[in-house]
Short mmCIF file of C-alpha atoms in Angstrom, two decimals:
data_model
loop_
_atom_site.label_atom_id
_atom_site.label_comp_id
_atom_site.label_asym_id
_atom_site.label_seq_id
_atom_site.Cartn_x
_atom_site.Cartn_y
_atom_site.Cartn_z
CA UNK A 1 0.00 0.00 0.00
CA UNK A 2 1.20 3.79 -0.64
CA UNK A 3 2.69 5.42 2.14
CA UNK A 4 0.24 7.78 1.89
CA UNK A 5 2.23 10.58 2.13
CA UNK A 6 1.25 14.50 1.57
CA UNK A 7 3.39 17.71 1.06
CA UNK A 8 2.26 20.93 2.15
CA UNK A 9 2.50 23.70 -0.41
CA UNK A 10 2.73 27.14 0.22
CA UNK A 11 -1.17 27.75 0.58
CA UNK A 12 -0.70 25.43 3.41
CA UNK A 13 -2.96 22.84 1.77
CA UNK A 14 -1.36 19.63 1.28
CA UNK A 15 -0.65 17.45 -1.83
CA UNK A 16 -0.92 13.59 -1.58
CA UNK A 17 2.29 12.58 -2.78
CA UNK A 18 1.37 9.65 -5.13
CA UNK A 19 -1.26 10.99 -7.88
CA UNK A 20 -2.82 9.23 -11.04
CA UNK A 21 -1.72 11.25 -14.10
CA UNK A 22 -5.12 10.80 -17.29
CA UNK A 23 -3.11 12.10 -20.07
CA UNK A 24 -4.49 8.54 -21.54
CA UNK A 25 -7.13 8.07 -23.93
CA UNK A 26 -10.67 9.17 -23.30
CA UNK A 27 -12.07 5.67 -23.63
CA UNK A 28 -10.22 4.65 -21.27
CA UNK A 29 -9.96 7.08 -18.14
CA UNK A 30 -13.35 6.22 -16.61
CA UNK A 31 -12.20 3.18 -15.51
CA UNK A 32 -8.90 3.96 -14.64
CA UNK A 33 -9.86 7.11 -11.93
CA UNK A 34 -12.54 4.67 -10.55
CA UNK A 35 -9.64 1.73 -9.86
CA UNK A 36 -7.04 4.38 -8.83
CA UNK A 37 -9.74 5.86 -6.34
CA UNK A 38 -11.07 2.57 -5.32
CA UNK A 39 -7.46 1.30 -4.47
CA UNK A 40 -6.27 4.37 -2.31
CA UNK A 41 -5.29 7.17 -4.81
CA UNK A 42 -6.46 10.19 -3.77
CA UNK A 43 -4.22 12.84 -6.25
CA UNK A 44 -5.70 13.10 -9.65
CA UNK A 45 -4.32 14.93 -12.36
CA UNK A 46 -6.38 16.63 -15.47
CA UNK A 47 -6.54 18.89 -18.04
CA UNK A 48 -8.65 19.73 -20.37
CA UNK A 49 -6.95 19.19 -23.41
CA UNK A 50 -6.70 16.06 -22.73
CA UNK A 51 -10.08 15.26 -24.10
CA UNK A 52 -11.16 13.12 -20.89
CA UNK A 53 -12.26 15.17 -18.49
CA UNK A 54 -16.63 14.13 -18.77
CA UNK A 55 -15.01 10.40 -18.73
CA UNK A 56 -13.37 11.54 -15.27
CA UNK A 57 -16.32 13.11 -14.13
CA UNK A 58 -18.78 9.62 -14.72
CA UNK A 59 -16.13 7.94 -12.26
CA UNK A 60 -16.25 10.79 -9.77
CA UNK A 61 -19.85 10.29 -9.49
CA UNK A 62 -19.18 6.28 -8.87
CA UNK A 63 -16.52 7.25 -5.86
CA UNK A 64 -18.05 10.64 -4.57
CA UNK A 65 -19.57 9.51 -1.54
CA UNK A 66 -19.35 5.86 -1.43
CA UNK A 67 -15.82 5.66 -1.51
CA UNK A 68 -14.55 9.24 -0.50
CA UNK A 69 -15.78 12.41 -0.12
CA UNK A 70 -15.18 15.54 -2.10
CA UNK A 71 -12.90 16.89 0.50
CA UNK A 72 -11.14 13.85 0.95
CA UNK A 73 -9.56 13.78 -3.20
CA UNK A 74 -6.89 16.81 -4.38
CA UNK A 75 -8.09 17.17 -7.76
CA UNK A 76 -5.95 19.53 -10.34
CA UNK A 77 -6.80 20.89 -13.93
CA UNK A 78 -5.02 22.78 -16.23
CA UNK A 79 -5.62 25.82 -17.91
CA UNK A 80 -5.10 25.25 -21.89
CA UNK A 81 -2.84 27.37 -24.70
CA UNK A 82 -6.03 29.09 -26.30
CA UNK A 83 -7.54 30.49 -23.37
CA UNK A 84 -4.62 32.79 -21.98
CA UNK A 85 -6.03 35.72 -22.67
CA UNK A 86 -7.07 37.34 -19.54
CA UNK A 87 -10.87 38.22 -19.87
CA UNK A 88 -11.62 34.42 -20.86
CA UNK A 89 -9.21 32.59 -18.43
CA UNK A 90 -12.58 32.19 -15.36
CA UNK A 91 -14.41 31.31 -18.71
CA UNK A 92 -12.46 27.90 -19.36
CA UNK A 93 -12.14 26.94 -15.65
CA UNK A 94 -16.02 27.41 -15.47
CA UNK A 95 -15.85 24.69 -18.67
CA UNK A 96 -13.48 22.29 -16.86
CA UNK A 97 -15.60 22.48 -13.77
CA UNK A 98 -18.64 21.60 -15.88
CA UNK A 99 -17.33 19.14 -17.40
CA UNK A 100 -16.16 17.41 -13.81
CA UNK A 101 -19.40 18.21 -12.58
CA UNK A 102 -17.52 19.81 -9.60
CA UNK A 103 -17.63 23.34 -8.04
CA UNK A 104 -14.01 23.45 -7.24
CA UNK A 105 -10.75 22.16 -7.99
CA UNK A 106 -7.81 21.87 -5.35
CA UNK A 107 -5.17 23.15 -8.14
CA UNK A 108 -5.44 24.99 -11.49
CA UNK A 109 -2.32 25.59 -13.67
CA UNK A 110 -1.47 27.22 -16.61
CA UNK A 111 -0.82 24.53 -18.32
CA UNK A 112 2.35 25.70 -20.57
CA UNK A 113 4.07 29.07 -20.99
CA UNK A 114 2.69 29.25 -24.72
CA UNK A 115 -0.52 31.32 -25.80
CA UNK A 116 -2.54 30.32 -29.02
CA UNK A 117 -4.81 32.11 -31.02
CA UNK A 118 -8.49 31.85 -28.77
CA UNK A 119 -11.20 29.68 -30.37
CA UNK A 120 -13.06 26.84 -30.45
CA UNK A 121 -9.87 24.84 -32.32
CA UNK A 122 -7.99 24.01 -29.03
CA UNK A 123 -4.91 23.47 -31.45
CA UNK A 124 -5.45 26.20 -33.82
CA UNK A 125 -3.58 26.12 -37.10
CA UNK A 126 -1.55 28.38 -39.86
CA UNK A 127 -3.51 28.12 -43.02
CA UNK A 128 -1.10 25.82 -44.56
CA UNK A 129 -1.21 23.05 -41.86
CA UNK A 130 2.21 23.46 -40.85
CA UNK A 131 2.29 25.27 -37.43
CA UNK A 132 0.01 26.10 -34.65
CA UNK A 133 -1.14 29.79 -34.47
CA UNK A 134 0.20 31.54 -31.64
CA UNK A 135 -0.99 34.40 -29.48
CA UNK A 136 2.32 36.59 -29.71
CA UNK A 137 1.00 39.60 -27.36
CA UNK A 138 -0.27 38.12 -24.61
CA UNK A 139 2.65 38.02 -22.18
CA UNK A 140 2.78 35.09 -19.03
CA UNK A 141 2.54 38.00 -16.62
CA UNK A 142 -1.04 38.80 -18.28
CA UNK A 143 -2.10 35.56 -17.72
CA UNK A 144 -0.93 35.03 -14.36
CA UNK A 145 -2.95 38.23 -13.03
CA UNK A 146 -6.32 36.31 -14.58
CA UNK A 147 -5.25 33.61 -12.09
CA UNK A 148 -4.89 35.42 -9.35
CA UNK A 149 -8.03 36.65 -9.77
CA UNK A 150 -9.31 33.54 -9.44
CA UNK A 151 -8.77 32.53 -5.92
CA UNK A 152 -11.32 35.20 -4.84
CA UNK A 153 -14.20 33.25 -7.14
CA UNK A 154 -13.90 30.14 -4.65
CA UNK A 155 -13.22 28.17 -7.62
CA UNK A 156 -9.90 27.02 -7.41
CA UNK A 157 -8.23 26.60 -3.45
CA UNK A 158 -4.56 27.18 -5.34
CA UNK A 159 -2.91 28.29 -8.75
CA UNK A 160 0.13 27.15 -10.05
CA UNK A 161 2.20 26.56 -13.29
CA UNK A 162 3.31 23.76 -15.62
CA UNK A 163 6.26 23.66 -17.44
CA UNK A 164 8.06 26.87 -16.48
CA UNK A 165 11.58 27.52 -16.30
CA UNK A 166 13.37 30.03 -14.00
CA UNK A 167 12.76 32.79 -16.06
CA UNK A 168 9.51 32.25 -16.41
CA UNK A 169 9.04 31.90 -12.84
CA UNK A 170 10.98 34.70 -11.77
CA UNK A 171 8.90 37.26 -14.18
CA UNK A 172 5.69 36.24 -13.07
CA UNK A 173 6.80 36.58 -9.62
CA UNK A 174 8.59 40.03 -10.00
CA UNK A 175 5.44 41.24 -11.58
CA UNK A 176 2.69 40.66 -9.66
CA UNK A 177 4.34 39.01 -5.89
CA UNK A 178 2.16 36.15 -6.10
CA UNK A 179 4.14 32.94 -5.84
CA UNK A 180 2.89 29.72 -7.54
CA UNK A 181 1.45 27.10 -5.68
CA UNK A 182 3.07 24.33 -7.98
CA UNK A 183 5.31 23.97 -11.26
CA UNK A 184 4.31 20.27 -12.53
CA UNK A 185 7.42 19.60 -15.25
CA UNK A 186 8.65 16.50 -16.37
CA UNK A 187 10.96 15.14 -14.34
CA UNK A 188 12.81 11.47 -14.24
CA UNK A 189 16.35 10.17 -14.04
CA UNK A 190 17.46 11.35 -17.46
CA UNK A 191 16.35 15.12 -16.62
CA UNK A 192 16.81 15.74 -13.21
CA UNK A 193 16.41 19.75 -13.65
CA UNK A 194 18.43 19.86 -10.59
CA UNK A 195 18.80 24.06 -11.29
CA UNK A 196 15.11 24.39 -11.69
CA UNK A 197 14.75 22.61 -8.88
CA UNK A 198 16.60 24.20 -6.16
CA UNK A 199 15.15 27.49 -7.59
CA UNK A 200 11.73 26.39 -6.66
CA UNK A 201 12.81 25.01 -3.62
CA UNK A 202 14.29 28.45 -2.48
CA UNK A 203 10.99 30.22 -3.75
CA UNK A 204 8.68 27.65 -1.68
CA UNK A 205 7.18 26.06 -4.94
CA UNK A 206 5.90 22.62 -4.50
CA UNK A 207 7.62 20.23 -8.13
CA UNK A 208 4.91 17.93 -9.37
CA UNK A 209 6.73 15.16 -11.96
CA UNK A 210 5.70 14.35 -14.82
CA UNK A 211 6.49 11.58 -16.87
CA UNK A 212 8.39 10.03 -13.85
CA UNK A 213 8.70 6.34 -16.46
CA UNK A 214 9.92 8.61 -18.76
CA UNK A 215 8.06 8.65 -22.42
CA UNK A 216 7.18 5.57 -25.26
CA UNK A 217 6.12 7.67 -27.82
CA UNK A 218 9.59 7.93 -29.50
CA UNK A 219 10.71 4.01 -30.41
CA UNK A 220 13.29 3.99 -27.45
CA UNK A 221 13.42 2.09 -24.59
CA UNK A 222 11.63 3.10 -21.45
CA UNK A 223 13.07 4.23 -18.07
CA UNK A 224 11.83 0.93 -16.75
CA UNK A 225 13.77 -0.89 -19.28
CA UNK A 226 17.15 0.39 -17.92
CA UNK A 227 19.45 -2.34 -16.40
CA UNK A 228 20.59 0.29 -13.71
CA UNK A 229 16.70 0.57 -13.10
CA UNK A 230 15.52 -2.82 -13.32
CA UNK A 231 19.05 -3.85 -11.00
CA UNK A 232 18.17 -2.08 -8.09
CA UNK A 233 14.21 -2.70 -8.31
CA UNK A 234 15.19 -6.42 -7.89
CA UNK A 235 17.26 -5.92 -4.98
CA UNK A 236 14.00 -4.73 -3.21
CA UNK A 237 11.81 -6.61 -4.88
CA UNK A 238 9.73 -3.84 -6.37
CA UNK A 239 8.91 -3.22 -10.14
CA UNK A 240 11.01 -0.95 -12.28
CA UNK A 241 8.12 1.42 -12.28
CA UNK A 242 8.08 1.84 -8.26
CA UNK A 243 12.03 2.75 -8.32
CA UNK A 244 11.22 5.32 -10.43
CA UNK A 245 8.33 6.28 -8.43
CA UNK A 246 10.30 6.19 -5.38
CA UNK A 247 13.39 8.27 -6.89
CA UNK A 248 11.33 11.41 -7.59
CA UNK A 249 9.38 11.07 -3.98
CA UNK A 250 12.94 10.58 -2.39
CA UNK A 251 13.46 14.39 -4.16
CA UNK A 252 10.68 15.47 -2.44
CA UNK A 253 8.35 16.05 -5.70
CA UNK A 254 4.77 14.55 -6.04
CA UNK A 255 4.63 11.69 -8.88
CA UNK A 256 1.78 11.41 -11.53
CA UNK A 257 2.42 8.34 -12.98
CA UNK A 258 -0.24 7.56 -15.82
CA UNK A 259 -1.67 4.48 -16.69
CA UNK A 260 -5.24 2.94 -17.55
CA UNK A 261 -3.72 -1.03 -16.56
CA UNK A 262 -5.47 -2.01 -13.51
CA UNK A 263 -2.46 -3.93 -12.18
CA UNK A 264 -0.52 -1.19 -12.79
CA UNK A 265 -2.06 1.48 -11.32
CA UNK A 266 -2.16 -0.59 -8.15
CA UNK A 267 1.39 -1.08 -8.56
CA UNK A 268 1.99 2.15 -8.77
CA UNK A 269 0.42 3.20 -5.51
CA UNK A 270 2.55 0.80 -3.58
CA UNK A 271 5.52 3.03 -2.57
CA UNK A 272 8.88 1.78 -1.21
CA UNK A 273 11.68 3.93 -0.54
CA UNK A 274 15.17 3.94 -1.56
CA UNK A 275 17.92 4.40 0.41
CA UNK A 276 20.72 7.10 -0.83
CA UNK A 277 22.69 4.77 -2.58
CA UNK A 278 20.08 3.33 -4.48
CA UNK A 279 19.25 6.78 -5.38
CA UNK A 280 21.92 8.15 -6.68
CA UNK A 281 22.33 4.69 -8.79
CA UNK A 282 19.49 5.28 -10.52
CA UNK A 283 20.38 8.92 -10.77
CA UNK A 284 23.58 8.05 -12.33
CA UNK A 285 22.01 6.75 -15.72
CA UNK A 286 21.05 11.24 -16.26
CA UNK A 287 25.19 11.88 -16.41
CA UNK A 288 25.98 12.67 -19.53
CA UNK A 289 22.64 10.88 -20.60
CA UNK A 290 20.21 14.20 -20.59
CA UNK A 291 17.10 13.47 -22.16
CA UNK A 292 13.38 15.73 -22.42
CA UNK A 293 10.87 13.94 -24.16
CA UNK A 294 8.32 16.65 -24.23
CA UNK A 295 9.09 19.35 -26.36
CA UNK A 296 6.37 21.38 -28.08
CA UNK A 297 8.49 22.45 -31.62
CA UNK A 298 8.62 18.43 -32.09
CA UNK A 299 5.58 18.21 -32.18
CA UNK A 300 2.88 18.11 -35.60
CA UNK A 301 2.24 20.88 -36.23
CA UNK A 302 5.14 22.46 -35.09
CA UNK A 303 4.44 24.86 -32.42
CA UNK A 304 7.22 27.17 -33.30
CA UNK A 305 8.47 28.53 -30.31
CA UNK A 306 11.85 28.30 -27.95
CA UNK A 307 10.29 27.26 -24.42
CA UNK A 308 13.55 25.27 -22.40
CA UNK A 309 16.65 26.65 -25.25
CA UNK A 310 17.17 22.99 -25.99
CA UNK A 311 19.20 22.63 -29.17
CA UNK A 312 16.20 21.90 -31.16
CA UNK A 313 14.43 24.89 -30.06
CA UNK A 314 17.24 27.28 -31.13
CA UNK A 315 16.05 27.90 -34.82
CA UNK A 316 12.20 28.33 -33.60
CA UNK A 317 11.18 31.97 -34.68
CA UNK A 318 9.30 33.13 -31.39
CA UNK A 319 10.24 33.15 -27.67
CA UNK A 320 8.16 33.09 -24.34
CA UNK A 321 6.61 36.56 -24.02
CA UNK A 322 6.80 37.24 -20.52
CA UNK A 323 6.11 40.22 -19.67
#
């Protein structure tokens, strides 16, 4: 069974440490927040571009009461690309909540540091198909005063970020003196983000980690696969997918492992703990090894812009407006 374990944030509410990530597809979430909530979980991660979010909302209504209550689940959503501009940001949260059927949500982040166009077209387009259409003027300092706004609506109990670097953080911050809540990134052995990391640590911002397997979207192995990985996981008897788990928790971050496999999300939940040499095994497959998986100007269409200054971001034509 988990450890159940929770982290305070900075609002002084407190984030279970183990969550179920639903970036999965929509036919099959339903049943996977029902298992995960049925079998201890208690974390849930959303967004609405993931497509899923009524799917989540039939298994709320099969946990919410009989299972848990309301209060009892930490339940986070994410703000999406085309709704940055300020005057519709309570618009789309009012959208996500009626699509959960709920009247709150624990956390709400922006979900990247990238505006698009607004519309209907969640991944709005060039004319030519190439590249997603993106909303050059408004700056992440624009958007991050719509949040704020928020927390007097009773809607959301915190705000936070995803995928922001120092600079990013360090704008919003200087501009408006409102600290986020959370920055969810993705975080494993092959990106530690060990800078990042102590930044946020000195600001008091909670790290949520995603992709803590790491990513098999790109015809490579996965983090699980790794001898290192699997070596140490049978020296304690645990899965591959549990070290991993267990290496970001032993950082201090909460884990959203994803997965719509029964056994595995039970797996999942079932924390161990390394000890520091185990840990800084594992973390010794990252040296010289550095690997993100997510990267947005990789993606089809391209959406051209230079979020993290990776190599392959260098020749994108725009860069994070952030003030």
């Amino acid at each position: 069974m988990s450890l159940r374990k929770v982290i305070p944030l900075n609002t002084a509410a407190k984030i279970p440490q183990i969550g179920l990530g639903t970036c999965s597809e929509p036919t099959e979430v339903e049943q996977a927040v029902e298992v995960a909530v049925r079998n201890g979980y208690r974390h849930l991660d959303l967004a609405l571009i993931y497509h899923n979010q009524d799917e989540v909302r039939r298994a709320l209504k099969k946990v919410i009461p009989s299972v848990v209550s309301r209060e009892e689940l930490f339940i986070t959503s994410k703000l999406w690309n085309t709704s940055h501009q300020p005057q519709i940001v309570e618009a789309e949260l009012d959208e996500t909540l009626n699509q959960l059927g709920l009247s709150y949500l624990d956390l709400y982040l922006v979900h990247w540091p990238v505006a698009f166009v607004s519309g209907n077209d969640l991944s709005p387009v060039k004319s030519d198909g190439s590249e997603v259409e993106l909303d050059t003027e408004t700056s992440l300092v624009d958007t991050w005063k719509a949040m704020i706004k928020l927390l007097d609506t009773g809607k959301v109990k915190a705000i936070g970020v995803s995928n922001f670097t120092i600079a990013h953080l360090q704008g919003i911050i200087d501009h408006t003196g409102v600290v986020p809540a959370v920055n969810q990134i993705e975080i494993h052995p092959l990106l530690p983000q060990d800078d990042l990391v102590a930044y946020c640590k000195e600001k008091g911002i909670h790290i949520t980690a995603y992709s803590p397997l790491g990513n098999n979207n790109f015809g490579i192995p996965m983090l699980t696969e790794n001898a290192v990985v699997q070596e140490v996981a049978g020296k304690l008897g645990a899965t591959p997918a549990q070290v991993l788990i267990a290496w970001g928790a032993y950082r201090g971050h909460s884990i959203i492992p994803k997965s719509v496999n029964e056994g595995r999300i039970i797996s999942n939940f079932k924390q161990i703990e390394l000890s520091k040499e185990d840990y800084e095994k594992v973390s010794s497959i990252g040296v010289g090894n550095v690997r993100r998986y997510n990267i947005p100007v990789t993606y089809k269409p391209k959406c051209n812009i230079n979020i993290f200054d990776e190599e392959v971001e260098k020749s994108a034509s725009t860069q994070v407006k952030i003030v």
